[in-house]
mmCIF file of C-alpha atoms and ligand atoms in Angstrom:
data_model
loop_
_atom_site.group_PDB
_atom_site.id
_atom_site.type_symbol
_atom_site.label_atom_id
_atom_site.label_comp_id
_atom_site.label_asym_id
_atom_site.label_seq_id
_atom_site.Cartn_x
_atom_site.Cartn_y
_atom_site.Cartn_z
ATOM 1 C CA UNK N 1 -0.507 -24.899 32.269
ATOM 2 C CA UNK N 2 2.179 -27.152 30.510
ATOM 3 C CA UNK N 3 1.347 -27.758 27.319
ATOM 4 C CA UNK N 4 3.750 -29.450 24.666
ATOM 5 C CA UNK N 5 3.360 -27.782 21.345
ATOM 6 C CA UNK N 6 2.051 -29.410 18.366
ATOM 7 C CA UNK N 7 3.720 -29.306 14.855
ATOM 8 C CA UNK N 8 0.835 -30.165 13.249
ATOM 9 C CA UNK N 9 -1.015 -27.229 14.766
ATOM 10 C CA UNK N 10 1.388 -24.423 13.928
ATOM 11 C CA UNK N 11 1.972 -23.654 17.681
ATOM 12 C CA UNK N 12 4.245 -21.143 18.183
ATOM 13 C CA UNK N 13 3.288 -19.026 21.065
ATOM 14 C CA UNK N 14 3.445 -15.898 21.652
ATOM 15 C CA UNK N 15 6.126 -15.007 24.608
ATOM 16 C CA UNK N 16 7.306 -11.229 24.317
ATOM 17 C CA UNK N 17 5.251 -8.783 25.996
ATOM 18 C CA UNK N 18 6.419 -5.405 24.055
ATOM 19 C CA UNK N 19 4.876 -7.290 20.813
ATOM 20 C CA UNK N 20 1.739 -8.527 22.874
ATOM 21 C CA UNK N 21 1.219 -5.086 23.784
ATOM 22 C CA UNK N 22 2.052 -3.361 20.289
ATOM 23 C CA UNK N 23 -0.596 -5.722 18.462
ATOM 24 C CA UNK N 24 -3.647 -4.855 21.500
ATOM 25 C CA UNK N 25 -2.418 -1.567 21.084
ATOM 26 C CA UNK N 26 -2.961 -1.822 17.132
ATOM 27 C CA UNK N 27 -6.250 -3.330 17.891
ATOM 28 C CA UNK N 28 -7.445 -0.837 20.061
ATOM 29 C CA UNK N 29 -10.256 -2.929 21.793
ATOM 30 C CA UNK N 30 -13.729 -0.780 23.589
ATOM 31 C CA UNK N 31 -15.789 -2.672 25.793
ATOM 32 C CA UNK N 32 -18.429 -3.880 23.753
ATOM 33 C CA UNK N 33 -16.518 -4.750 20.412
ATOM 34 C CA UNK N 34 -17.311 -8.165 19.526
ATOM 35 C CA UNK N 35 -13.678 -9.408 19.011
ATOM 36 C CA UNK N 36 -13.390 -13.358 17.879
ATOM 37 C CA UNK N 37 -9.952 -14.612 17.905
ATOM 38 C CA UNK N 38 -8.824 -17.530 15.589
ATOM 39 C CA UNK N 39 -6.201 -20.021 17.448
ATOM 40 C CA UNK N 40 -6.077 -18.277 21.192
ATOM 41 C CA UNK N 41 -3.540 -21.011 22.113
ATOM 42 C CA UNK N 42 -2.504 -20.377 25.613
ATOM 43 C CA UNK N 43 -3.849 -17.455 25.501
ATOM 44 C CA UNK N 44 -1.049 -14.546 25.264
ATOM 45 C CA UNK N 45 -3.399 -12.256 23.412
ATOM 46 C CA UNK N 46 -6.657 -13.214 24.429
ATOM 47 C CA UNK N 47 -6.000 -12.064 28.428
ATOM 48 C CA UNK N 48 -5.208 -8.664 27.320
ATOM 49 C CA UNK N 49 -8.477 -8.527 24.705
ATOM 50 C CA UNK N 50 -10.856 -9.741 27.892
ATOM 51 C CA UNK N 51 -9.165 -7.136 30.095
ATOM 52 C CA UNK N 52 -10.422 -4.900 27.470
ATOM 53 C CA UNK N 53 -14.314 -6.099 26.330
ATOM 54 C CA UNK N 54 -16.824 -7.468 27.898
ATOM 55 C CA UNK N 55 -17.509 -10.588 26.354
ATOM 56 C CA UNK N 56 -15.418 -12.221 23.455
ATOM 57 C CA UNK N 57 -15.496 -15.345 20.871
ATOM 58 C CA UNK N 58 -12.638 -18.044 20.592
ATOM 59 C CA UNK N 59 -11.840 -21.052 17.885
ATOM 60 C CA UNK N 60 -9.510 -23.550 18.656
ATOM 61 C CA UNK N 61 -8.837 -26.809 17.110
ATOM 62 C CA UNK N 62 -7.183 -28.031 20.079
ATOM 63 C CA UNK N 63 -9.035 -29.794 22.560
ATOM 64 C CA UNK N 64 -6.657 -29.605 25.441
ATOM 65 C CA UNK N 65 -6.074 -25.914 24.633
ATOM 66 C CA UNK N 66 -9.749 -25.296 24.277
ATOM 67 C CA UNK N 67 -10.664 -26.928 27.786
ATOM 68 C CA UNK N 68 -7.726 -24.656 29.241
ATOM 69 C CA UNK N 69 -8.975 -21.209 27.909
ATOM 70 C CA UNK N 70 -12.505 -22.567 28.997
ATOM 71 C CA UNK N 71 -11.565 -22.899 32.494
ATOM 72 C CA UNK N 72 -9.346 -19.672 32.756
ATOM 73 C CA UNK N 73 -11.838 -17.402 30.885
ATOM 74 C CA UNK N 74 -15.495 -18.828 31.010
ATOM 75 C CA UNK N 75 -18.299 -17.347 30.953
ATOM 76 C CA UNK N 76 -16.391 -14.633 29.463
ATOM 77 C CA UNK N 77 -15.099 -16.155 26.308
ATOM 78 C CA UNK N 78 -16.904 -18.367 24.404
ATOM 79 C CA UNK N 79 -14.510 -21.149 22.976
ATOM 80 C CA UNK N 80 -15.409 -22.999 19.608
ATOM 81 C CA UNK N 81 -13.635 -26.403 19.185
ATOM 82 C CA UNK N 82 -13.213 -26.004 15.408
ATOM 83 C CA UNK N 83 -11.275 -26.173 12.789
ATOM 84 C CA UNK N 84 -11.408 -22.393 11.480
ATOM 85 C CA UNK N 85 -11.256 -23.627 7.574
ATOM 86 C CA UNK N 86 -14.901 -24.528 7.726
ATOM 87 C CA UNK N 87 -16.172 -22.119 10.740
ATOM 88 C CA UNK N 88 -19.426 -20.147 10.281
ATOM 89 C CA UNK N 89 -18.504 -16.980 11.106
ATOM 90 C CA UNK N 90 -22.180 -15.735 10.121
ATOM 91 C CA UNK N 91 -23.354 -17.623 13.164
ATOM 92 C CA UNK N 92 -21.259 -14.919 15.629
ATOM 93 C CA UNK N 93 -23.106 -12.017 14.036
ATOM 94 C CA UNK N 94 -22.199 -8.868 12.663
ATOM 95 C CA UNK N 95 -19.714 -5.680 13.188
ATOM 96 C CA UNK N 96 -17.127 -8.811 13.544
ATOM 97 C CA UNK N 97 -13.369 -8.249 14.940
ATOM 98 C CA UNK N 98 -11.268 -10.689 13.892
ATOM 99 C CA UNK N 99 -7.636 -11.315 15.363
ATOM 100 C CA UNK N 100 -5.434 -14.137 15.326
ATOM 101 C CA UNK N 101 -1.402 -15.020 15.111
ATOM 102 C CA UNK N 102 -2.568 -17.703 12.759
ATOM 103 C CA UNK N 103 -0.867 -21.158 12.181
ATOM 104 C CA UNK N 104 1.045 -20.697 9.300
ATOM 105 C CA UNK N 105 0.327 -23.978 7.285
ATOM 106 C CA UNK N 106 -3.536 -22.824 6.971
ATOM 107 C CA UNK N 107 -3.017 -18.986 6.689
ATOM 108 C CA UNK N 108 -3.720 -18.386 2.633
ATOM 109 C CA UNK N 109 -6.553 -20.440 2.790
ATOM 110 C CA UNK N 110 -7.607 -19.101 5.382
ATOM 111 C CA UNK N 111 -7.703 -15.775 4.216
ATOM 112 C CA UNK N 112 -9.898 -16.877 1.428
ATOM 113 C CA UNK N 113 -12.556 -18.154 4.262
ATOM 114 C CA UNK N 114 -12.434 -15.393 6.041
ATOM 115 C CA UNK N 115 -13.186 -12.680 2.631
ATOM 116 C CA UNK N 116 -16.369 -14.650 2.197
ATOM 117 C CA UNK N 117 -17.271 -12.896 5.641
ATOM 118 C CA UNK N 118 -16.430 -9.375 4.467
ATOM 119 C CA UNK N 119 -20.233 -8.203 5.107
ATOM 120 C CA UNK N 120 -20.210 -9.410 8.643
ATOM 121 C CA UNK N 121 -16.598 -8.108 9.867
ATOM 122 C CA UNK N 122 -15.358 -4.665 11.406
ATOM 123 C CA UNK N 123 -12.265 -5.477 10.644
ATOM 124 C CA UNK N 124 -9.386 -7.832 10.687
ATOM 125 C CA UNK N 125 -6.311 -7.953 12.781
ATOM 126 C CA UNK N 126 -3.679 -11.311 11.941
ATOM 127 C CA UNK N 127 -0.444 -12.200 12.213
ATOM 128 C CA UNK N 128 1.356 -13.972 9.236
ATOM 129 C CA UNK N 129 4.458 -14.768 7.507
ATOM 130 C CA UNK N 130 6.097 -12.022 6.558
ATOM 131 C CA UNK N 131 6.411 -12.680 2.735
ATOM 132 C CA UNK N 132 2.538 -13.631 3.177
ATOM 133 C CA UNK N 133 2.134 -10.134 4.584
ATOM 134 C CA UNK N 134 4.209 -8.641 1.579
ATOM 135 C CA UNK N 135 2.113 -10.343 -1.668
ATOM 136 C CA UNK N 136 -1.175 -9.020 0.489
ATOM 137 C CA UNK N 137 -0.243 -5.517 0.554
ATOM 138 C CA UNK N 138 1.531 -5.083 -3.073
ATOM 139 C CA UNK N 139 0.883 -2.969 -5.458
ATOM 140 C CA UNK N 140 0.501 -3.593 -9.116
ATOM 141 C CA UNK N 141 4.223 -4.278 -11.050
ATOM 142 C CA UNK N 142 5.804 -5.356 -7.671
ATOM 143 C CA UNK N 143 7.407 -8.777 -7.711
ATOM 144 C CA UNK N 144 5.242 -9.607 -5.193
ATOM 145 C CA UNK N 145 1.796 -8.446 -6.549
ATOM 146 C CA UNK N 146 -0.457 -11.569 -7.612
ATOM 147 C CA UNK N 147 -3.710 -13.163 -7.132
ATOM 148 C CA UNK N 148 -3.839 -13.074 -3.375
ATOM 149 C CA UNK N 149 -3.072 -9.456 -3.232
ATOM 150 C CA UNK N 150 -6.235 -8.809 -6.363
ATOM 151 C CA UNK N 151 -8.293 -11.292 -4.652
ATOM 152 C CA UNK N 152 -8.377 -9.347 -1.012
ATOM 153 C CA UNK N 153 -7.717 -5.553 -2.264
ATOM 154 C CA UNK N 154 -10.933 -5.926 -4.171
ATOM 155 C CA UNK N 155 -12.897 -6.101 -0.758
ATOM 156 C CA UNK N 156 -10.722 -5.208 1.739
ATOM 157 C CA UNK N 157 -8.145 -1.973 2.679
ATOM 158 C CA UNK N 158 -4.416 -3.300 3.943
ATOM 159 C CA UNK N 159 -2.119 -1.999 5.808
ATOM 160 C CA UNK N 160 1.132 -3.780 7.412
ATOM 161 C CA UNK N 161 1.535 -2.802 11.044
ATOM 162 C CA UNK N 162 3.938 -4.079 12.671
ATOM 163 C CA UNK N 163 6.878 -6.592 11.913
ATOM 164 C CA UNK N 164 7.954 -9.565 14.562
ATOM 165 C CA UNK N 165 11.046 -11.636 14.933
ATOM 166 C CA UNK N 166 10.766 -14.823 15.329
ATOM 167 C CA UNK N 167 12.554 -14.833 18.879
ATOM 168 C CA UNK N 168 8.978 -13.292 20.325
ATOM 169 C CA UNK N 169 7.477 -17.057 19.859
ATOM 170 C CA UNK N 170 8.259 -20.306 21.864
ATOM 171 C CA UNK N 171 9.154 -22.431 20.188
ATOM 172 C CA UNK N 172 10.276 -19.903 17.598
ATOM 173 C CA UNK N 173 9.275 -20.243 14.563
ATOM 174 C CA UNK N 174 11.777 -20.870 11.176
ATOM 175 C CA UNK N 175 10.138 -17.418 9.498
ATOM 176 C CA UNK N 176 9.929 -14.346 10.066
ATOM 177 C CA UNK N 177 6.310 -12.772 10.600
ATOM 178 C CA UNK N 178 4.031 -9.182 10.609
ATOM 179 C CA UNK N 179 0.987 -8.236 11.392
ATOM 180 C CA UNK N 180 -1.771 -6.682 9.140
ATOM 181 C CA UNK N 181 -4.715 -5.084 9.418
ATOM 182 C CA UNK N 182 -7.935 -5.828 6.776
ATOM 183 C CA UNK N 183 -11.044 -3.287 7.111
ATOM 184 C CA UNK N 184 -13.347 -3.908 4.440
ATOM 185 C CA UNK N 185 -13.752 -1.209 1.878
ATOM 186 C CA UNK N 186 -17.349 0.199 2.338
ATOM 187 C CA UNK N 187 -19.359 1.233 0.266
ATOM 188 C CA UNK N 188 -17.548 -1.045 -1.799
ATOM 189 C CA UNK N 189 -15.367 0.880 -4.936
ATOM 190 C CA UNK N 190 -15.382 -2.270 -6.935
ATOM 191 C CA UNK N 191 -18.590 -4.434 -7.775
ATOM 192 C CA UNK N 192 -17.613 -7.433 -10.058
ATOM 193 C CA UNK N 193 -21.151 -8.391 -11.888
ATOM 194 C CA UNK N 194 -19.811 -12.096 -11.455
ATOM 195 C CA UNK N 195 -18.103 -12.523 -8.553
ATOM 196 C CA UNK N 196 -17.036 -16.100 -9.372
ATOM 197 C CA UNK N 197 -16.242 -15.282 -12.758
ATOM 198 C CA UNK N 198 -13.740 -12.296 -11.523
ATOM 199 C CA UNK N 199 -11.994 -14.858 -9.259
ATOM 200 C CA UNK N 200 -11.781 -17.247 -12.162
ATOM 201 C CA UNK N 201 -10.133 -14.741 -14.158
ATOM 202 C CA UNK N 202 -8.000 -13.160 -11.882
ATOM 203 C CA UNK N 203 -6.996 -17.188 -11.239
ATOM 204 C CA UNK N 204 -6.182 -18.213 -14.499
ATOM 205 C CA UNK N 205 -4.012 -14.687 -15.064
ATOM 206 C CA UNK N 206 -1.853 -14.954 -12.285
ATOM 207 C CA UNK N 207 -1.506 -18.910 -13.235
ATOM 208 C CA UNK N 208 1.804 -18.735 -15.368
ATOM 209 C CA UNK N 209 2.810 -15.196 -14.028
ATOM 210 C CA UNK N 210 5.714 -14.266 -16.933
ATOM 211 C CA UNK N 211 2.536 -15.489 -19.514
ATOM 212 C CA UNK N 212 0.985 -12.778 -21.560
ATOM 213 C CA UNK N 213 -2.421 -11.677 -20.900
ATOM 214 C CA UNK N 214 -2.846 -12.669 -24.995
ATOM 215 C CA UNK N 215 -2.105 -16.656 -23.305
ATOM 216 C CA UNK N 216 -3.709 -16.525 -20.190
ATOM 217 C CA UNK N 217 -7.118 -15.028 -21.070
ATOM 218 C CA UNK N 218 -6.939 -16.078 -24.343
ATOM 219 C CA UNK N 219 -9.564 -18.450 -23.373
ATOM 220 C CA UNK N 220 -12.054 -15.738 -22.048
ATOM 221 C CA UNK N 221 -11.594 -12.779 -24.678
ATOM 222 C CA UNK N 222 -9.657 -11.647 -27.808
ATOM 223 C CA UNK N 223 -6.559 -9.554 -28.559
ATOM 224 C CA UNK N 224 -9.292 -7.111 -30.009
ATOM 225 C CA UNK N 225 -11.553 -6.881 -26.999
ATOM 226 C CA UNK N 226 -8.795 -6.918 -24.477
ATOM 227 C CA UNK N 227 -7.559 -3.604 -26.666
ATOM 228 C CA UNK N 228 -11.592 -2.140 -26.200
ATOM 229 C CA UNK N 229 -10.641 -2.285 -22.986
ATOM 230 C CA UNK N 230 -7.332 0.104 -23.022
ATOM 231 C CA UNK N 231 -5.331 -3.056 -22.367
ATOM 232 C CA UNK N 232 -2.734 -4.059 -24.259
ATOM 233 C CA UNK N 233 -3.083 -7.825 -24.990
ATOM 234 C CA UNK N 234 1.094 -8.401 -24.691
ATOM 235 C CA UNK N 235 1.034 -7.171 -21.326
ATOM 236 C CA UNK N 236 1.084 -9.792 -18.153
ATOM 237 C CA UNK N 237 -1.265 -9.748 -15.094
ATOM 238 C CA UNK N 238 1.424 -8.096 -12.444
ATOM 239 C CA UNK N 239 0.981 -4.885 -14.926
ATOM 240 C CA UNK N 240 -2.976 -4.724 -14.089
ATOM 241 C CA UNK N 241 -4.991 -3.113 -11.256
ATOM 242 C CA UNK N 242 -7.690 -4.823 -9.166
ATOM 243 C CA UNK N 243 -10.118 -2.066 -11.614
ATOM 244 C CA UNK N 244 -9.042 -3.502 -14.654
ATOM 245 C CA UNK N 245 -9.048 -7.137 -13.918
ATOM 246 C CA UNK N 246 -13.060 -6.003 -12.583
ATOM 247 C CA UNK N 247 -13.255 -4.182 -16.430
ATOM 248 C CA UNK N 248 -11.602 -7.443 -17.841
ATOM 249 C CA UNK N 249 -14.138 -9.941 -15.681
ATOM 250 C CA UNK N 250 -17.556 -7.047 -16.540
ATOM 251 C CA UNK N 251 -16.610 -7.595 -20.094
ATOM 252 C CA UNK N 252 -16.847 -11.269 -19.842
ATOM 253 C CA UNK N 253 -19.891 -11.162 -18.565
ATOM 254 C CA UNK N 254 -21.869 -8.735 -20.481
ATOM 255 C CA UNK N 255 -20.961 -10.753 -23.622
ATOM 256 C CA UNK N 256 -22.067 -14.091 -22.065
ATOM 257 C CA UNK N 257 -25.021 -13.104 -20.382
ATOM 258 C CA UNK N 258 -25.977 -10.288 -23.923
HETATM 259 N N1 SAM B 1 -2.594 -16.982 19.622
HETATM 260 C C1 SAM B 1 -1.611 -17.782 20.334
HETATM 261 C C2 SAM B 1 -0.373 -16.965 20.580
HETATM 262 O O1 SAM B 1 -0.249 -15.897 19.957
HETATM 263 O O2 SAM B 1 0.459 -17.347 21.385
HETATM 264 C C3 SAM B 1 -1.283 -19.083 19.571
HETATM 265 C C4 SAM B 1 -0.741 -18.927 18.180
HETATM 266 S S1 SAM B 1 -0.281 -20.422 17.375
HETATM 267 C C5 SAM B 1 0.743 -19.753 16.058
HETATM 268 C C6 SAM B 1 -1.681 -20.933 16.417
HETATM 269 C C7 SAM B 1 -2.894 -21.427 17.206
HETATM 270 O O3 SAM B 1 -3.931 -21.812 16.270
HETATM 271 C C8 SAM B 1 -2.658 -22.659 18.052
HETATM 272 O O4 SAM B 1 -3.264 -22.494 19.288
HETATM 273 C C9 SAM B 1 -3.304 -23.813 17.267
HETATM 274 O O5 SAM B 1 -3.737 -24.892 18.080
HETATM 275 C C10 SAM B 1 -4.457 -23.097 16.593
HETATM 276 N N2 SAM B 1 -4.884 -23.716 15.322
HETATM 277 C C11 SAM B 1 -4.115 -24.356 14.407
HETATM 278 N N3 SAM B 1 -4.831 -24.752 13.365
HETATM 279 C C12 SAM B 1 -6.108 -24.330 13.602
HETATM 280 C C13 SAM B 1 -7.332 -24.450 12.867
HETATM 281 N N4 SAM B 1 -7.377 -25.041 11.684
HETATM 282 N N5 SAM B 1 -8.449 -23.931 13.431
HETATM 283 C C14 SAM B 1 -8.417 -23.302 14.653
HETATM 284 N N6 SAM B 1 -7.282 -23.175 15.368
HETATM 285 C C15 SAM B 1 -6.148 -23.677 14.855
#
């Protein structure tokens, strides 16, 4: 079909079939996984998923796209006119694949969605920037280790799979971009006892980076009780692991709640 790209959307399509292949391939689809892909477009990697399952979910935001897929696919794909940012993913299920070469402009927040799922997902296969990519997978005391990479290690294993020029998109894209894979740590090795509380921490750490922790948390705990906790109260949130930041967000807790 001709179909004029939208800005607005983040479409960039994917056009080179040695990637195409390399992310299925990374996927590894069986016939009754319940894959649900997030922004098919024109469809580059949802024909080689349905040659692969049986039956499979799509969300576009696009209506023209949507009513495309519909009549190439149907009944085998079931397309969601949606914005992804406020899907239900619940509503599909459990054992959940996810896979998508995301729109760029929505892919943090996105993220963030999609870890409120964790229970109900297999696993995770996206595409993203590739600087996204790199403050996901870091390690504490790299340059690019922060609150995105805290908030999804707690829940979720990473691993960067492959990387992709921007000259296997059309249009191509200003950035380049790599896909990950997120499989949700199970059982799970770290249980915050106030979920929202951990997030609110972890937030207000990361919010002036080159800040101490004595600053930034200043406002939750003391010098003295960061120190009962084997943390030193000079040192700055890069320097501590998704564990302590848990220990950190436990202790928090524990005194509010006696
Ligand atoms: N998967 C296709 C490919 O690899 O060629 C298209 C990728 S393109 C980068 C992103 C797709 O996500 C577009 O089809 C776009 O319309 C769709 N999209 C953008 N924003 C969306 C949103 N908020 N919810 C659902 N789909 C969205």
């Amino acid at each position: 079909m001709k179909h004029q790209p939208r800005k607005r959307f983040g479409q960039n399509f994917l056009v080179d079939a040695g990637v195409i292949a390399a992310i299925v391939a990374a996927i590894r689809p069986a016939r009754a996984d319940r894959i649900v892909e997030i922004g098919p477009g024109l469809g580059a990697l949802t024909r080689p998923l349905l040659a692969a399952v049986e039956q499979m979910h799509a969300i576009e935001i696009d209506r023209d796209l949507a009513a495309a897929l519909k009549r190439e696919f149907a009944p085998r794909l079931t397309v969601h006119v949606a914005d992804v940012l406020s899907f239900d993913f619940a509503a599909l299920g459990s054992d959940l694949r996810i896979v998508g070469n995301l729109p760029y402009n929505v892919s943090t927040p996105l993220l963030f969605h999609i870890a409120r799922y964790c229970a109900q997902v297999r696993d995770i296969h996206v595409m993203l920037q590739k600087e996204i990519v790199a403050r996901m997978v870091a390690a504490p005391s790299d340059s690019n280790y922060g609150r995105l990479s805290v908030t999804l290690q707690y829940r979720f294993e990473l691993k960067k799979l492959i990387e992709v020029p921007a000259a296997a998109f059309d249009p191509p894209p200003k950035i380049e971009s790599a896909v990950v894979r997120l499989a949700p740590l199970r059982p799970p090795p770290f249980a915050a006892r106030d979920e929202a509380l951990f997030a609110r921490i972890v937030k207000a750490a990361f919010s002036q980076r080159r800040k101490t922790l004595r600053n930034s948390l200043g406002a939750f705990l003391s010098d003295a009780e960061l120190r009962s906790l084997a943390i030193a109260p000079t040192a700055r949130a890069q320097e501590l692991s998704v564990a302590q930041f848990v220990a950190i967000a436990d202790y928090v807790s524990n005194r509010l709640t006696g």
